[in-house]
Short mmCIF file of C-alpha atoms in Angstrom, two decimals:
data_model
loop_
_atom_site.label_atom_id
_atom_site.label_comp_id
_atom_site.label_asym_id
_atom_site.label_seq_id
_atom_site.Cartn_x
_atom_site.Cartn_y
_atom_site.Cartn_z
CA MET L 193 152.02 253.83 -105.96
CA LYS L 194 151.80 250.74 -103.59
CA GLU L 195 148.17 250.93 -103.27
CA LEU L 196 147.77 251.35 -107.22
CA LEU L 197 149.72 248.17 -107.43
CA THR L 198 147.36 246.24 -104.81
CA LEU L 199 144.44 247.34 -106.78
CA TYR L 200 146.12 246.00 -109.97
CA CYS L 201 146.77 242.75 -108.17
CA ALA L 202 143.17 242.26 -106.51
CA PHE L 203 141.40 243.06 -109.61
CA PHE L 204 143.67 240.74 -111.66
CA ARG L 205 142.74 237.83 -109.25
CA ILE L 206 139.13 238.81 -109.62
CA GLY L 207 139.66 238.84 -113.65
CA LEU L 208 141.30 235.33 -113.28
CA PHE L 209 138.68 233.64 -111.15
CA THR L 210 135.68 235.11 -113.18
CA PHE L 211 134.22 232.66 -115.53
CA GLY L 212 131.66 234.13 -118.01
CA GLY L 213 130.87 237.38 -116.28
CA GLY L 214 127.74 238.89 -114.76
CA TYR L 215 126.74 237.60 -111.35
CA ALA L 216 129.56 234.85 -111.67
CA MET L 217 132.05 237.44 -110.35
CA LEU L 218 130.04 238.64 -107.23
CA PRO L 219 131.41 236.02 -104.94
CA MET L 220 135.07 236.66 -105.90
CA LEU L 221 134.28 240.67 -105.82
CA GLN L 222 133.27 240.19 -102.26
CA ARG L 223 136.08 238.20 -101.11
CA GLU L 224 138.49 240.73 -102.33
CA VAL L 225 136.73 244.15 -102.15
CA VAL L 226 134.85 243.72 -98.94
CA ASN L 227 136.32 241.13 -96.82
CA ARG L 228 140.16 241.25 -97.71
CA TYR L 229 140.72 245.10 -98.42
CA ARG L 230 137.65 246.58 -97.00
CA TRP L 231 137.41 248.90 -99.96
CA ALA L 232 133.61 248.94 -99.85
CA THR L 233 130.85 247.37 -97.66
CA ASP L 234 128.42 244.66 -99.13
CA GLU L 235 125.84 247.28 -99.85
CA GLU L 236 128.15 249.65 -101.56
CA LEU L 237 129.23 246.75 -103.69
CA LEU L 238 125.78 245.87 -104.72
CA ASP L 239 125.07 249.42 -105.42
CA CYS L 240 128.07 249.77 -107.60
CA TYR L 241 126.96 246.29 -109.42
CA ALA L 242 123.64 247.96 -110.16
CA ILE L 243 125.31 250.91 -111.33
CA GLY L 244 127.75 248.94 -113.30
CA GLN L 245 124.67 247.01 -114.96
CA CYS L 246 123.08 250.37 -116.24
CA THR L 247 126.06 251.87 -117.58
CA PRO L 248 127.26 250.90 -121.06
CA GLY L 249 130.26 248.21 -121.07
CA VAL L 250 131.32 245.08 -119.54
CA ILE L 251 129.94 245.03 -116.00
CA ALA L 252 133.39 243.59 -114.53
CA VAL L 253 135.13 246.65 -115.99
CA ASN L 254 132.64 249.14 -114.70
CA THR L 255 132.91 247.65 -111.23
CA ALA L 256 136.70 247.77 -111.37
CA THR L 257 136.70 251.46 -112.75
CA TYR L 258 134.37 252.51 -109.87
CA VAL L 259 136.29 250.69 -106.82
CA GLY L 260 139.46 251.84 -108.19
CA TYR L 261 138.33 255.53 -108.90
CA ARG L 262 137.02 255.39 -105.26
CA ARG L 263 140.21 254.64 -103.79
CA ARG L 264 143.04 256.52 -105.84
CA GLY L 265 141.29 258.67 -108.40
CA VAL L 266 141.69 258.38 -112.08
CA ALA L 267 145.02 256.43 -111.47
CA GLY L 268 143.21 254.13 -109.21
CA GLY L 269 140.42 253.74 -111.76
CA ILE L 270 142.88 252.54 -114.57
CA ALA L 271 145.02 250.35 -112.33
CA ALA L 272 141.99 248.13 -111.34
CA THR L 273 140.55 248.17 -114.85
CA LEU L 274 143.96 247.07 -116.36
CA GLY L 275 143.99 244.35 -113.47
CA VAL L 276 140.65 242.99 -114.26
CA VAL L 277 141.54 242.84 -118.19
CA SER L 278 145.11 241.45 -117.87
CA PRO L 279 144.32 237.73 -117.36
CA SER L 280 141.90 237.94 -120.30
CA LEU L 281 144.63 239.36 -122.40
CA LEU L 282 147.31 236.93 -121.39
CA ILE L 283 144.93 233.59 -121.47
CA ILE L 284 143.07 234.37 -124.67
CA THR L 285 146.31 235.43 -126.47
CA ILE L 286 147.94 231.95 -125.30
CA VAL L 287 145.12 229.85 -126.21
CA ALA L 288 144.69 231.75 -129.73
CA MET L 289 148.38 231.12 -130.48
CA ALA L 290 148.20 227.45 -129.48
CA LEU L 291 144.97 226.69 -131.20
CA SER L 292 145.55 228.28 -134.54
CA PRO L 293 147.81 225.43 -135.98
CA PHE L 294 145.19 223.05 -135.01
CA MET L 295 142.06 225.04 -136.50
CA THR L 296 142.33 223.10 -139.69
CA ASN L 297 142.83 219.62 -138.16
CA PRO L 298 139.97 217.57 -139.18
CA TYR L 299 139.28 216.21 -135.85
CA VAL L 300 139.39 219.92 -134.24
CA VAL L 301 136.92 220.96 -137.16
CA ARG L 302 134.70 218.27 -136.22
CA ALA L 303 134.72 218.99 -132.43
CA PHE L 304 134.21 222.41 -133.06
CA ALA L 305 131.15 221.94 -135.44
CA GLY L 306 129.50 220.34 -132.10
CA ILE L 307 130.80 223.11 -129.87
CA ARG L 308 129.07 225.65 -131.94
CA VAL L 309 125.82 223.79 -131.68
CA ALA L 310 126.40 223.84 -127.77
CA VAL L 311 127.32 227.74 -127.97
CA SER L 312 123.88 228.38 -129.56
CA ALA L 313 122.26 226.24 -127.22
CA LEU L 314 123.83 228.23 -124.33
CA ILE L 315 122.94 231.65 -125.88
CA ALA L 316 119.30 230.40 -126.14
CA SER L 317 119.32 229.65 -122.59
CA SER L 318 120.77 233.12 -121.43
CA VAL L 319 118.02 234.69 -123.74
CA VAL L 320 115.23 232.90 -122.03
CA LYS L 321 116.84 233.76 -118.79
CA LEU L 322 116.91 237.49 -119.71
CA ALA L 323 113.53 237.48 -120.99
CA ARG L 324 111.97 236.20 -117.94
CA LYS L 325 113.33 239.21 -116.10
CA SER L 326 113.07 242.04 -118.85
CA VAL L 327 110.25 241.00 -121.03
CA ARG L 328 107.20 241.30 -118.64
CA ASP L 329 104.36 243.27 -120.30
CA VAL L 330 103.13 244.09 -123.75
CA PRO L 331 105.42 246.94 -124.78
CA GLY L 332 108.36 244.81 -123.62
CA ILE L 333 107.35 242.08 -125.93
CA VAL L 334 106.93 244.61 -128.67
CA LEU L 335 110.14 245.96 -128.11
CA CYS L 336 112.16 242.49 -127.59
CA VAL L 337 110.49 241.36 -131.04
CA ALA L 338 111.15 244.57 -132.87
CA ALA L 339 114.66 244.73 -131.75
CA PHE L 340 115.31 241.01 -133.02
CA VAL L 341 113.63 241.48 -136.54
CA ILE L 342 115.22 244.82 -137.03
CA VAL L 343 118.78 243.31 -136.58
CA ALA L 344 118.11 239.42 -137.87
CA VAL L 345 115.94 240.29 -140.41
CA LEU L 346 116.36 243.97 -141.78
CA GLY L 347 120.33 243.77 -140.96
CA ALA L 348 120.36 247.18 -139.01
CA SER L 349 123.09 248.10 -136.61
CA PRO L 350 122.39 247.27 -133.05
CA ILE L 351 123.44 250.85 -132.24
CA TRP L 352 120.06 252.33 -133.61
CA VAL L 353 118.26 249.67 -131.71
CA THR L 354 119.68 250.63 -128.41
CA LEU L 355 119.05 254.38 -129.00
CA GLY L 356 115.52 253.77 -130.27
CA ALA L 357 114.89 251.52 -127.34
CA ALA L 358 116.07 253.96 -124.80
CA LEU L 359 113.96 256.76 -126.65
CA CYS L 360 110.85 254.56 -126.36
CA GLY L 361 111.47 253.93 -122.63
CA PHE L 362 111.80 257.57 -122.03
CA VAL L 363 108.71 258.38 -123.82
CA MET L 364 106.72 255.52 -122.62
CA GLY L 365 107.81 256.64 -119.00
CA ARG L 366 107.05 260.27 -119.54
CA VAL L 367 103.43 259.20 -120.66
CA ARG L 368 103.00 256.87 -117.69
CA ASP L 369 104.22 259.47 -114.91
CA ARG L 370 102.03 261.81 -116.23
CA LYS L 371 98.72 259.76 -115.78
CA MET C 163 142.00 253.00 -142.89
CA SER C 164 144.16 250.32 -141.53
CA ASP C 165 142.77 247.18 -139.59
CA ILE C 166 144.05 248.77 -136.19
CA LEU C 167 142.39 252.10 -136.57
CA TRP C 168 139.12 250.16 -137.68
CA LEU C 169 139.64 248.01 -134.41
CA ILE C 170 139.67 251.06 -132.18
CA TYR C 171 136.67 252.52 -133.80
CA GLU C 172 134.44 249.47 -133.85
CA PHE C 173 135.47 248.34 -130.25
CA PHE C 174 134.88 251.82 -128.69
CA LYS C 175 131.63 251.80 -130.40
CA ALA C 176 130.78 248.37 -128.98
CA GLY C 177 132.08 249.58 -125.49
CA LEU C 178 129.83 252.71 -125.70
CA PHE C 179 126.66 251.03 -126.73
CA ALA C 180 126.66 247.41 -125.28
CA VAL C 181 124.45 247.89 -122.36
CA GLY C 182 124.09 244.95 -119.91
CA GLY C 183 127.23 243.04 -119.79
CA GLY C 184 128.16 239.77 -121.03
CA LEU C 185 126.73 238.67 -124.24
CA ALA C 186 125.62 242.33 -125.14
CA THR C 187 128.90 242.71 -126.86
CA LEU C 188 127.70 239.76 -129.15
CA PRO C 189 125.55 241.51 -131.41
CA PHE C 190 128.18 244.09 -132.06
CA LEU C 191 130.64 241.55 -133.02
CA THR C 192 128.15 239.70 -135.46
CA ARG C 193 127.71 243.17 -137.06
CA MET C 194 131.52 243.37 -137.43
CA SER C 195 131.64 240.32 -139.33
CA VAL C 196 129.16 241.58 -141.75
CA SER C 197 130.74 245.16 -142.24
CA HIS C 198 134.48 243.70 -142.15
CA PRO C 199 134.13 240.45 -144.11
CA ASP C 200 137.89 239.90 -144.40
CA TRP C 201 138.10 239.97 -140.58
CA PHE C 202 136.29 236.73 -139.52
CA THR C 203 133.27 234.58 -140.37
CA THR C 204 130.18 233.84 -138.11
CA GLU C 205 131.62 230.37 -137.86
CA MET C 206 134.78 231.69 -136.40
CA LEU C 207 133.15 234.23 -134.11
CA ALA C 208 131.17 231.08 -132.63
CA ASN C 209 134.48 229.26 -132.13
CA MET C 210 135.89 232.16 -130.32
CA VAL C 211 132.49 232.55 -128.16
CA ALA C 212 133.20 228.86 -127.12
CA ILE C 213 136.53 229.56 -126.27
CA SER C 214 135.83 232.73 -124.60
CA GLU C 215 133.17 230.99 -122.22
CA SER C 216 135.62 228.11 -121.48
CA THR C 217 138.55 230.27 -120.25
CA PRO C 218 138.71 232.78 -117.17
CA GLY C 219 137.84 236.32 -117.41
CA PRO C 220 134.67 238.24 -118.32
CA LEU C 221 132.82 237.30 -121.23
CA GLY C 222 133.00 240.54 -123.16
CA VAL C 223 136.77 241.13 -122.49
CA ASN C 224 137.73 237.66 -123.79
CA MET C 225 135.74 238.15 -126.84
CA ALA C 226 137.47 241.37 -127.73
CA THR C 227 140.97 239.99 -126.94
CA TYR C 228 140.36 236.91 -129.20
CA VAL C 229 138.53 239.16 -132.09
CA GLY C 230 141.36 241.63 -131.96
CA TYR C 231 143.80 238.94 -132.17
CA THR C 232 142.24 237.36 -135.04
CA VAL C 233 142.23 240.53 -136.95
CA ALA C 234 145.68 241.94 -136.36
CA GLY C 235 147.73 239.64 -133.99
CA VAL C 236 148.95 240.59 -130.34
CA PRO C 237 148.54 244.08 -130.91
CA GLY C 238 145.24 243.66 -132.36
CA GLY C 239 143.99 241.91 -129.05
CA VAL C 240 145.42 244.30 -126.80
CA ILE C 241 144.04 247.50 -128.68
CA ALA C 242 140.55 245.65 -129.15
CA THR C 243 140.37 245.16 -125.26
CA LEU C 244 141.58 248.59 -124.47
CA SER C 245 139.11 250.18 -127.02
CA LEU C 246 136.28 248.14 -125.58
CA VAL C 247 136.97 249.30 -122.05
CA ALA C 248 137.86 252.94 -122.72
CA PRO C 249 134.17 254.28 -122.90
CA SER C 250 133.29 252.49 -119.49
CA VAL C 251 136.33 253.87 -117.70
CA ILE C 252 135.74 257.46 -118.96
CA ILE C 253 131.77 257.35 -118.40
CA ILE C 254 132.10 255.87 -114.86
CA MET C 255 134.67 258.70 -113.82
CA LEU C 256 132.62 261.43 -115.49
CA ILE C 257 129.35 260.39 -113.45
CA TYR C 258 130.98 259.21 -110.38
CA ARG C 259 129.70 262.08 -108.42
CA VAL C 260 126.36 261.79 -109.37
CA LEU C 261 126.13 258.08 -109.35
CA GLN C 262 124.00 257.63 -106.19
CA GLN C 263 121.43 259.83 -107.61
CA TYR C 264 121.87 258.12 -111.14
CA LYS C 265 120.86 254.84 -109.84
CA ASN C 266 117.60 256.02 -108.43
CA ASN C 267 116.75 258.63 -111.25
CA ARG C 268 113.16 258.19 -112.92
CA THR C 269 114.66 258.99 -116.09
CA VAL C 270 117.18 256.43 -115.97
CA GLU C 271 115.04 253.96 -114.82
CA ASN C 272 112.39 254.83 -117.73
CA VAL C 273 115.11 254.65 -120.28
CA PHE C 274 116.10 251.18 -118.93
CA THR C 275 112.48 249.88 -118.91
CA GLY C 276 113.00 250.24 -122.77
CA LEU C 277 116.48 249.17 -123.26
CA ARG C 278 116.27 245.66 -121.04
CA PRO C 279 113.69 243.90 -123.58
CA ALA C 280 115.53 245.17 -126.71
CA VAL C 281 118.80 244.11 -125.58
CA THR C 282 117.39 240.66 -124.85
CA GLY C 283 116.06 240.84 -128.62
CA LEU C 284 119.65 241.84 -129.81
CA ILE C 285 121.14 238.92 -128.06
CA ALA C 286 118.56 236.66 -129.39
CA ALA C 287 119.36 238.12 -133.02
CA ALA C 288 123.04 237.38 -132.52
CA GLY C 289 122.29 233.78 -131.01
CA PHE C 290 120.01 233.24 -134.15
CA SER C 291 122.83 233.90 -136.45
CA VAL C 292 125.15 231.66 -134.65
CA PHE C 293 122.27 228.99 -134.30
CA ARG C 294 121.60 229.13 -138.30
CA MET C 295 125.27 228.61 -138.77
CA ALA C 296 125.42 225.95 -136.45
CA VAL C 297 122.61 223.72 -137.93
CA LEU C 298 122.56 224.42 -141.44
CA THR C 299 125.13 222.71 -143.75
CA GLY C 300 126.77 224.60 -146.43
CA GLY C 301 125.49 224.50 -150.22
CA SER C 302 122.26 225.19 -151.94
CA GLY C 303 118.82 223.83 -151.89
CA SER C 304 115.56 223.99 -149.96
CA LEU C 305 115.69 224.59 -146.24
CA ILE C 306 114.85 221.01 -145.50
CA THR C 307 117.67 219.54 -147.30
CA LEU C 308 120.21 222.16 -145.83
CA VAL C 309 119.29 221.70 -141.96
CA SER C 310 121.48 219.20 -140.45
CA TRP C 311 119.22 217.19 -138.34
CA LYS C 312 121.52 215.68 -136.12
CA ALA C 313 122.86 218.96 -135.46
CA LEU C 314 119.29 220.20 -134.65
CA LEU C 315 118.81 217.27 -132.43
CA LEU C 316 121.96 217.89 -130.32
CA PHE C 317 120.85 221.82 -130.07
CA ALA C 318 117.34 220.57 -128.63
CA VAL C 319 119.19 218.02 -126.28
CA LEU C 320 121.51 220.64 -124.79
CA PHE C 321 119.03 223.50 -124.76
CA ALA C 322 116.66 221.11 -122.61
CA GLY C 323 119.69 220.53 -120.40
CA THR C 324 120.07 224.32 -119.63
CA GLN C 325 116.56 224.37 -118.61
CA TRP C 326 115.98 221.14 -116.75
CA LYS C 327 116.12 221.49 -112.89
CA LYS C 328 118.92 218.74 -112.31
CA THR C 329 121.32 220.12 -115.29
CA ARG C 330 120.77 223.72 -115.51
CA GLY C 331 123.31 224.76 -112.62
CA LEU C 332 126.04 222.89 -114.48
CA HIS C 333 128.91 224.97 -115.90
CA PRO C 334 128.76 226.11 -119.58
CA VAL C 335 132.16 224.49 -120.05
CA LEU C 336 130.49 221.16 -119.59
CA PHE C 337 127.81 221.68 -122.00
CA ILE C 338 130.60 222.94 -124.56
CA ALA C 339 132.73 219.70 -123.92
CA ALA C 340 129.39 217.74 -124.62
CA GLY C 341 129.19 219.28 -127.80
CA ALA C 342 132.96 218.72 -128.83
CA VAL C 343 132.53 214.93 -127.79
CA VAL C 344 129.17 214.74 -129.80
CA GLY C 345 130.70 216.34 -132.78
CA LEU C 346 133.83 214.16 -132.69
CA LEU C 347 131.90 211.10 -132.60
CA VAL C 348 128.75 211.86 -134.88
CA ALA C 349 130.19 214.52 -137.44
CA PHE C 350 127.71 217.00 -138.68
#
């Protein structure tokens, strides 16, 4: 029971000090998981991070489940996961409650019009960053453009694109491996 | 079906199919604004993304809590978040024993060479719907009269800022704050 609480608290701190997500949380994970509690070594943490990226879902949550499950089985996985999402639940609920009466205020409306432009610039920069890493050959370009067109122009669900792309990757790999 | 049941269904689905973390849930959220028009608009979604990027916590989790709260209040926020993480928890626990082989498995690697570029395209599509909403003014007319040139200019400057060597390391909150200040001063 005590260790479950420790897991919850450690991942609560990790969630609280994660901004954005992805690689931003790695230093905080290292501090808590590797240096402070020695639940995993640096290499194990990086492995677990790699696995978190290639399983569906939020990477922070996948990592929390993995480390928690390793320590204390199912209960540990759940405790760590609840820990990592608790700060978001508290902070976002409070912010949403506090902001909602102001969302029709003309100054807030004007500020948010500018903020939305900034958000689209930030998303564009994430896309550029991702594309540099993942779109490196002709099949990659075709898949990336096709996914964009199918969702943005044809209005299909991202689920079909995800499944289709996974299938393409599988088939292309088979063909390449056979050569 | 009540909103709560729909939230469980939609967020479980997003948690199950959003691969790659962070912004990967965004395409599923833009999709929700289309399939549940009474829940939130793209404009509201963009506001929620901005607030989720400026507050602590993993981006995907923050967005789930915010969207859930917008749809069905505090219970909605809690339920959307738990539904988003449920598939992760189940999948990680199920494949835990084979995780080490899984990571270096040839088939898994092949599948991901297909998935990664497609996820990039999906996020680009979600970003495009936010972009369109941010730089187009409401109303009808030709594309040229609908574009807010001031907003487009701000986009160009901020995007250049995310790429320029000296400013690209800056925290996203600073870009959001800059957008807010310009929006207040200029009004699109």
